[in-house]
GROMACS .gro file of C-alpha atoms in nm:
model
  331
    1MET     CA    1  -0.900  -5.847  -4.209
    2SER     CA    2  -0.516  -5.897  -4.334
    3SER     CA    3  -0.185  -5.737  -4.184
    4LEU     CA    4  -0.141  -5.476  -4.451
    5THR     CA    5  -0.493  -5.374  -4.470
    6GLY     CA    6  -0.505  -5.307  -4.103
    7TRP     CA    7  -0.150  -5.124  -4.131
    8ILE     CA    8  -0.347  -4.909  -4.431
    9CYS     CA    9  -0.662  -4.865  -4.178
   10ARG     CA   10  -0.444  -4.749  -3.964
   11TYR     CA   11  -0.291  -4.497  -4.123
   12VAL     CA   12  -0.575  -4.334  -4.270
   13ILE     CA   13  -0.698  -4.291  -3.980
   14ILE     CA   14  -0.376  -4.142  -3.848
   15MET     CA   15  -0.327  -3.887  -4.126
   16THR     CA   16  -0.701  -3.838  -4.135
   17MET     CA   17  -0.644  -3.713  -3.743
   18VAL     CA   18  -0.319  -3.518  -3.842
   19GLY     CA   19  -0.497  -3.343  -4.108
   20SER     CA   20  -0.738  -3.195  -3.897
   21ALA     CA   21  -0.548  -3.130  -3.621
   22LEU     CA   22  -0.302  -2.936  -3.875
   23GLY     CA   23  -0.611  -2.781  -4.057
   24SER     CA   24  -0.742  -2.633  -3.713
   25SER     CA   25  -0.409  -2.490  -3.599
   26LEU     CA   26  -0.383  -2.375  -3.972
   27THR     CA   27  -0.757  -2.162  -3.906
   28ARG     CA   28  -0.628  -2.063  -3.608
   29THR     CA   29  -0.317  -1.924  -3.752
   30ALA     CA   30  -0.511  -1.767  -3.999
   31ALA     CA   31  -0.758  -1.571  -3.718
   32ALA     CA   32  -0.438  -1.432  -3.534
   33GLU     CA   33  -0.288  -1.338  -3.870
   34ASN     CA   34  -0.623  -1.100  -3.931
   35TYR     CA   35  -0.712  -1.030  -3.617
   36PRO     CA   36  -0.865  -0.791  -3.538
   37SER     CA   37  -1.141  -0.791  -3.810
   38ARG     CA   38  -1.373  -0.686  -3.651
   39ASP     CA   39  -1.515  -0.497  -3.321
   40ILE     CA   40  -1.388  -0.624  -2.997
   41THR     CA   41  -1.662  -0.643  -2.697
   42LEU     CA   42  -1.510  -0.554  -2.337
   43VAL     CA   43  -1.729  -0.675  -2.065
   44LEU     CA   44  -1.725  -0.459  -1.704
   45PRO     CA   45  -1.847  -0.580  -1.410
   46PHE     CA   46  -1.910  -0.210  -1.317
   47GLY     CA   47  -2.201   0.016  -1.399
   48PRO     CA   48  -2.075   0.331  -1.611
   49GLY     CA   49  -1.923   0.605  -1.452
   50GLY     CA   50  -1.708   0.467  -1.217
   51ILE     CA   51  -1.298   0.525  -1.251
   52ALA     CA   52  -1.310   0.138  -1.367
   53ASP     CA   53  -1.553   0.242  -1.641
   54ILE     CA   54  -1.397   0.571  -1.701
   55THR     CA   55  -1.061   0.432  -1.732
   56ALA     CA   56  -1.147   0.128  -1.911
   57ARG     CA   57  -1.308   0.400  -2.167
   58ILE     CA   58  -0.980   0.576  -2.213
   59VAL     CA   59  -0.802   0.283  -2.273
   60ALA     CA   60  -1.038   0.134  -2.556
   61ASN     CA   61  -1.057   0.409  -2.746
   62ALA     CA   62  -0.671   0.409  -2.769
   63LEU     CA   63  -0.686   0.029  -2.771
   64GLY     CA   64  -0.923   0.074  -3.100
   65LYS     CA   65  -0.740   0.368  -3.223
   66LYS     CA   66  -0.424   0.105  -3.186
   67LEU     CA   67  -0.602  -0.219  -3.355
   68GLY     CA   68  -0.825  -0.005  -3.628
   69GLN     CA   69  -1.130  -0.153  -3.493
   70GLN     CA   70  -1.361  -0.052  -3.234
   71ILE     CA   71  -1.379  -0.126  -2.884
   72ILE     CA   72  -1.700  -0.194  -2.759
   73ILE     CA   73  -1.778  -0.109  -2.387
   74LEU     CA   74  -2.064  -0.320  -2.235
   75ASN     CA   75  -2.152  -0.236  -1.847
   76GLN     CA   76  -2.306  -0.592  -1.727
   77PRO     CA   77  -2.278  -0.525  -1.289
   78GLY     CA   78  -2.427  -0.744  -1.074
   79ALA     CA   79  -2.387  -1.067  -0.844
   80SER     CA   80  -2.051  -1.035  -0.783
   81GLY     CA   81  -1.930  -0.991  -1.125
   82ALA     CA   82  -2.070  -1.339  -1.214
   83THR     CA   83  -2.301  -1.139  -1.454
   84ALA     CA   84  -2.027  -0.988  -1.686
   85ALA     CA   85  -1.786  -1.302  -1.659
   86ARG     CA   86  -2.074  -1.555  -1.762
   87ALA     CA   87  -2.153  -1.268  -2.098
   88VAL     CA   88  -1.804  -1.343  -2.170
   89LEU     CA   89  -1.787  -1.734  -2.109
   90ASN     CA   90  -2.100  -1.751  -2.334
   91ALA     CA   91  -1.937  -1.600  -2.646
   92GLU     CA   92  -1.678  -1.742  -2.846
   93PRO     CA   93  -1.231  -1.756  -2.753
   94ASP     CA   94  -1.175  -1.561  -3.023
   95GLY     CA   95  -1.039  -1.289  -2.860
   96TYR     CA   96  -1.384  -1.056  -2.950
   97THR     CA   97  -1.542  -1.053  -2.622
   98LEU     CA   98  -1.322  -0.987  -2.303
   99ALA     CA   99  -1.351  -0.937  -1.944
  100LEU     CA  100  -1.240  -0.646  -1.728
  101PHE     CA  101  -1.104  -0.794  -1.373
  102SER     CA  102  -1.029  -0.608  -1.044
  103ASN     CA  103  -0.890  -0.668  -0.732
  104GLY     CA  104  -1.241  -0.700  -0.668
  105THR     CA  105  -1.244  -1.041  -0.864
  106ALA     CA  106  -0.979  -1.173  -0.640
  107ILE     CA  107  -1.203  -1.122  -0.356
  108SER     CA  108  -1.540  -1.216  -0.455
  109VAL     CA  109  -1.361  -1.591  -0.478
  110PRO     CA  110  -1.328  -1.605  -0.128
  111LEU     CA  111  -1.591  -1.387   0.011
  112PHE     CA  112  -1.906  -1.590  -0.149
  113LYS     CA  113  -2.005  -1.973  -0.081
  114LYS     CA  114  -1.997  -2.069  -0.399
  115LEU     CA  115  -1.882  -1.833  -0.689
  116PRO     CA  116  -2.081  -1.898  -1.055
  117PHE     CA  117  -1.727  -1.875  -1.222
  118ASP     CA  118  -1.379  -1.953  -1.199
  119PRO     CA  119  -1.130  -1.655  -1.252
  120VAL     CA  120  -0.826  -1.884  -1.273
  121ALA     CA  121  -0.956  -2.167  -1.443
  122GLU     CA  122  -1.193  -2.045  -1.673
  123PHE     CA  123  -1.015  -1.696  -1.805
  124VAL     CA  124  -0.695  -1.713  -1.960
  125PRO     CA  125  -0.474  -1.327  -1.810
  126VAL     CA  126  -0.415  -1.055  -2.072
  127SER     CA  127  -0.245  -0.738  -1.932
  128SER     CA  128  -0.317  -0.511  -1.635
  129LEU     CA  129  -0.381  -0.141  -1.686
  130ALA     CA  130  -0.443   0.055  -1.412
  131TYR     CA  131  -0.327   0.069  -1.010
  132PHE     CA  132  -0.415   0.270  -0.710
  133ASP     CA  133  -0.317   0.259  -0.340
  134PHE     CA  134  -0.588   0.378  -0.077
  135VAL     CA  135  -0.516   0.685   0.174
  136PHE     CA  136  -0.590   0.693   0.548
  137VAL     CA  137  -0.724   1.004   0.627
  138THR     CA  138  -0.852   1.213   0.916
  139LYS     CA  139  -1.039   1.518   0.920
  140ALA     CA  140  -0.810   1.871   0.866
  141ASP     CA  141  -0.837   1.982   1.239
  142SER     CA  142  -0.839   1.623   1.404
  143LYS     CA  143  -0.567   1.560   1.660
  144PHE     CA  144  -0.480   1.265   1.480
  145LYS     CA  145  -0.241   1.432   1.226
  146THR     CA  146   0.025   1.120   1.173
  147LEU     CA  147  -0.060   0.745   1.175
  148GLU     CA  148   0.121   0.703   1.453
  149ASP     CA  149  -0.094   0.906   1.654
  150VAL     CA  150  -0.412   0.672   1.522
  151LEU     CA  151  -0.176   0.390   1.653
  152ASP     CA  152  -0.096   0.530   2.018
  153ALA     CA  153  -0.505   0.634   2.026
  154ALA     CA  154  -0.594   0.276   1.931
  155LYS     CA  155  -0.361   0.123   2.169
  156ALA     CA  156  -0.481   0.375   2.470
  157GLU     CA  157  -0.820   0.262   2.423
  158PRO     CA  158  -0.895  -0.057   2.203
  159GLY     CA  159  -1.196  -0.092   2.050
  160ALA     CA  160  -1.234   0.318   2.086
  161LEU     CA  161  -1.150   0.466   1.795
  162ASN     CA  162  -1.404   0.444   1.470
  163VAL     CA  163  -1.243   0.388   1.149
  164GLY     CA  164  -1.466   0.403   0.847
  165THR     CA  165  -1.538   0.215   0.422
  166ILE     CA  166  -1.755   0.170   0.200
  167ASN     CA  167  -1.935  -0.184   0.264
  168THR     CA  168  -1.819  -0.465   0.393
  169GLY     CA  169  -1.627  -0.703   0.206
  170SER     CA  170  -1.525  -0.407  -0.034
  171SER     CA  171  -1.128  -0.375  -0.090
  172GLN     CA  172  -1.135  -0.037   0.144
  173ASN     CA  173  -1.269  -0.260   0.367
  174LEU     CA  174  -1.061  -0.557   0.396
  175ALA     CA  175  -0.779  -0.295   0.396
  176ALA     CA  176  -0.900  -0.182   0.723
  177GLU     CA  177  -0.930  -0.541   0.851
  178LEU     CA  178  -0.591  -0.617   0.712
  179PHE     CA  179  -0.440  -0.277   0.909
  180LYS     CA  180  -0.604  -0.439   1.212
  181SER     CA  181  -0.467  -0.798   1.189
  182VAL     CA  182  -0.043  -0.671   1.120
  183THR     CA  183  -0.081  -0.371   1.377
  184GLY     CA  184  -0.267  -0.611   1.642
  185VAL     CA  185  -0.407  -0.265   1.757
  186ASP     CA  186  -0.838  -0.296   1.803
  187PHE     CA  187  -1.079  -0.044   1.674
  188THR     CA  188  -1.408  -0.046   1.532
  189ILE     CA  189  -1.460  -0.055   1.137
  190VAL     CA  190  -1.728   0.094   1.018
  191PRO     CA  191  -1.863   0.016   0.698
  192TYR     CA  192  -2.110   0.281   0.488
  193LYS     CA  193  -2.266   0.218   0.144
  194ALA     CA  194  -2.105   0.482  -0.011
  195THR     CA  195  -1.771   0.736  -0.033
  196PRO     CA  196  -1.987   1.049  -0.014
  197ASP     CA  197  -2.155   0.896   0.295
  198LEU     CA  198  -1.834   0.800   0.427
  199GLN     CA  199  -1.709   1.189   0.342
  200VAL     CA  200  -2.033   1.344   0.545
  201ALA     CA  201  -1.952   1.141   0.894
  202LEU     CA  202  -1.566   1.234   0.916
  203LEU     CA  203  -1.643   1.592   0.864
  204GLY     CA  204  -1.891   1.550   1.091
  205GLY     CA  205  -1.711   1.399   1.369
  206GLU     CA  206  -1.917   1.059   1.365
  207LEU     CA  207  -1.568   0.860   1.250
  208ASP     CA  208  -1.185   0.931   1.368
  209MET     CA  209  -1.031   0.803   1.012
  210ILE     CA  210  -1.140   0.642   0.685
  211ILE     CA  211  -0.978   0.465   0.447
  212ASP     CA  212  -1.074   0.540   0.033
  213SER     CA  213  -0.901   0.653  -0.299
  214GLN     CA  214  -0.751   0.954  -0.320
  215THR     CA  215  -0.975   1.002  -0.598
  216ALA     CA  216  -1.295   0.942  -0.423
  217LEU     CA  217  -1.154   1.186  -0.193
  218LYS     CA  218  -0.995   1.426  -0.381
  219SER     CA  219  -1.300   1.746  -0.310
  220ALA     CA  220  -1.209   1.707   0.048
  221LEU     CA  221  -0.807   1.688   0.010
  222GLN     CA  222  -0.806   1.990  -0.232
  223GLN     CA  223  -1.056   2.179   0.015
  224ASN     CA  224  -0.797   2.112   0.350
  225GLN     CA  225  -1.103   1.962   0.456
  226ALA     CA  226  -0.934   1.615   0.515
  227ILE     CA  227  -0.552   1.534   0.532
  228ALA     CA  228  -0.410   1.207   0.373
  229ILE     CA  229  -0.187   1.060   0.655
  230ALA     CA  230  -0.060   0.761   0.485
  231SER     CA  231  -0.098   0.551   0.180
  232SER     CA  232  -0.168   0.205   0.106
  233GLY     CA  233   0.116   0.081  -0.119
  234PRO     CA  234   0.432  -0.115  -0.097
  235GLN     CA  235   0.591   0.195  -0.233
  236ARG     CA  236   0.491   0.562  -0.293
  237SER     CA  237   0.285   0.630  -0.550
  238ILE     CA  238   0.386   0.866  -0.843
  239LEU     CA  239   0.022   1.015  -0.758
  240THR     CA  240   0.070   1.011  -0.393
  241VAL     CA  241   0.444   1.128  -0.352
  242ASP     CA  242   0.378   1.333  -0.048
  243VAL     CA  243   0.247   1.040   0.114
  244PRO     CA  244   0.449   0.801   0.370
  245THR     CA  245   0.323   0.458   0.301
  246ALA     CA  246   0.214   0.236   0.585
  247THR     CA  247   0.512   0.072   0.544
  248GLU     CA  248   0.717   0.376   0.572
  249LEU     CA  249   0.572   0.400   0.905
  250GLY     CA  250   0.675   0.079   1.081
  251VAL     CA  251   0.358  -0.134   0.970
  252SER     CA  252   0.488  -0.435   0.857
  253GLY     CA  253   0.308  -0.659   0.642
  254PHE     CA  254   0.082  -0.413   0.499
  255ASP     CA  255   0.019  -0.424   0.100
  256VAL     CA  256  -0.292  -0.297  -0.031
  257THR     CA  257  -0.317  -0.171  -0.371
  258SER     CA  258  -0.617  -0.159  -0.622
  259TRP     CA  259  -0.587  -0.291  -0.981
  260ASN     CA  260  -0.801  -0.399  -1.304
  261ALA     CA  261  -0.744  -0.573  -1.608
  262ILE     CA  262  -0.818  -0.766  -1.918
  263PHE     CA  263  -0.879  -1.112  -1.889
  264ALA     CA  264  -0.982  -1.324  -2.219
  265PRO     CA  265  -1.202  -1.688  -2.197
  266GLN     CA  266  -0.969  -1.970  -2.162
  267GLY     CA  267  -0.953  -2.125  -2.529
  268THR     CA  268  -0.801  -1.803  -2.667
  269PRO     CA  269  -0.600  -1.853  -2.914
  270PRO     CA  270  -0.205  -1.810  -2.756
  271ASP     CA  271  -0.123  -1.554  -3.050
  272ILE     CA  272  -0.415  -1.339  -3.005
  273VAL     CA  273  -0.330  -1.311  -2.620
  274SER     CA  274   0.000  -1.194  -2.756
  275ALA     CA  275  -0.111  -0.945  -3.031
  276LEU     CA  276  -0.356  -0.788  -2.746
  277ASN     CA  277  -0.073  -0.823  -2.455
  278ALA     CA  278   0.154  -0.635  -2.699
  279ALA     CA  279  -0.118  -0.336  -2.824
  280LEU     CA  280  -0.164  -0.242  -2.478
  281ILE     CA  281   0.188  -0.211  -2.400
  282GLU     CA  282   0.185   0.042  -2.629
  283VAL     CA  283  -0.135   0.198  -2.553
  284LEU     CA  284  -0.033   0.223  -2.159
  285SER     CA  285   0.270   0.383  -2.267
  286ASP     CA  286   0.143   0.634  -2.442
  287GLU     CA  287   0.190   0.982  -2.260
  288THR     CA  288  -0.153   1.131  -2.333
  289VAL     CA  289  -0.306   0.818  -2.174
  290ARG     CA  290  -0.104   0.818  -1.887
  291LYS     CA  291  -0.158   1.196  -1.812
  292ARG     CA  292  -0.542   1.107  -1.820
  293PHE     CA  293  -0.536   0.832  -1.622
  294ALA     CA  294  -0.319   1.010  -1.327
  295GLU     CA  295  -0.570   1.315  -1.350
  296LEU     CA  296  -0.833   1.037  -1.237
  297GLY     CA  297  -0.564   0.989  -0.976
  298VAL     CA  298  -0.497   0.593  -1.145
  299GLU     CA  299  -0.144   0.475  -1.256
  300ALA     CA  300  -0.144   0.269  -1.611
  301ARG     CA  301   0.039   0.034  -1.556
  302SER     CA  302   0.044  -0.260  -1.814
  303SER     CA  303   0.215  -0.601  -1.756
  304THR     CA  304   0.284  -0.924  -1.894
  305PRO     CA  305   0.010  -1.192  -1.838
  306GLN     CA  306   0.222  -1.405  -1.631
  307GLU     CA  307   0.260  -1.145  -1.427
  308ILE     CA  308  -0.111  -1.037  -1.368
  309GLY     CA  309  -0.227  -1.420  -1.381
  310LYS     CA  310   0.010  -1.421  -1.069
  311ARG     CA  311  -0.144  -1.107  -0.906
  312LEU     CA  312  -0.488  -1.242  -0.945
  313ALA     CA  313  -0.391  -1.575  -0.819
  314ASP     CA  314  -0.202  -1.425  -0.492
  315ASP     CA  315  -0.480  -1.192  -0.431
  316ILE     CA  316  -0.710  -1.448  -0.358
  317ALA     CA  317  -0.466  -1.644  -0.129
  318LYS     CA  318  -0.429  -1.268   0.054
  319TRP     CA  319  -0.781  -1.195   0.116
  320GLY     CA  320  -0.904  -1.529   0.165
  321ALA     CA  321  -0.693  -1.529   0.472
  322VAL     CA  322  -0.828  -1.151   0.574
  323ILE     CA  323  -1.121  -1.272   0.549
  324GLU     CA  324  -1.139  -1.602   0.762
  325THR     CA  325  -0.898  -1.383   1.039
  326ALA     CA  326  -1.185  -1.119   1.056
  327ASN     CA  327  -1.422  -1.346   1.037
  328ILE     CA  328  -1.612  -1.221   0.788
  329PRO     CA  329  -1.949  -1.412   0.686
  330LYS     CA  330  -1.947  -1.593   0.331
  331GLN     CA  331  -2.199  -1.476   0.110
   0.00000   0.00000   0.00000
């Protein structure tokens, strides 16, 4: 083959590759410009009826109106979020199948020996949706009226106090473990299957304090059967302005905030991620949406993709350390 012929062949190959790449780029650009042109499915790792499900449906309704297409909620609980994650990863990364992640997703990474999906490597962040703190609650007629009372008692009788949370490995349970670690005090953490059981145990005198969401304990708090003596966030939430944070009360190194957010499968066009992020920022700024969230004890809060991506990565590291310190067996 002459040098001229070889050069021509190489030129044809290069131009074919360039044309293919350009065509693919134009296709993606066209897809982003027309997005969305059909229904979008948001897959939840939770069953219907919970806070995450209700808030997701509020957002889905408002987002659907904003984008001009229906947002369908698909509940896929099970396998610590793996069922929902695989459903999203098995779909095309075109912005029409999205995942709802939470701080529970971050906990699952270090909690399980082998999680069948990687939330960091296999997904791209879009935006956070909601945040809420936990509250430390005692019975209304308890001798523990402040967090200092609880800490003093725990120091005086190590292991004697019973602090209740929902099941081992839950955000609430790990919040108790973190509190135990940063304060250096010893108390017994008692896990229960669900919040109603936890509440009954507190009011029945079996527990000295419980840690759960304000929403979950709303009835007991409103009826003055129980009192919130501290909250878990880095600063007072707009939803718990009258409740001091543990940090305010002198507990340094304690910051626990629950969150949920929308993620898309890796490979989703950046233009589509940007379009979704912009729409969610607008939706979560809407006063009607914010009011409905607040009624549920949740703060509507959007973010940049980078911010919620960092939050996920930071929480994986944070809870991994707590799980290791508490010697919680990997599942």
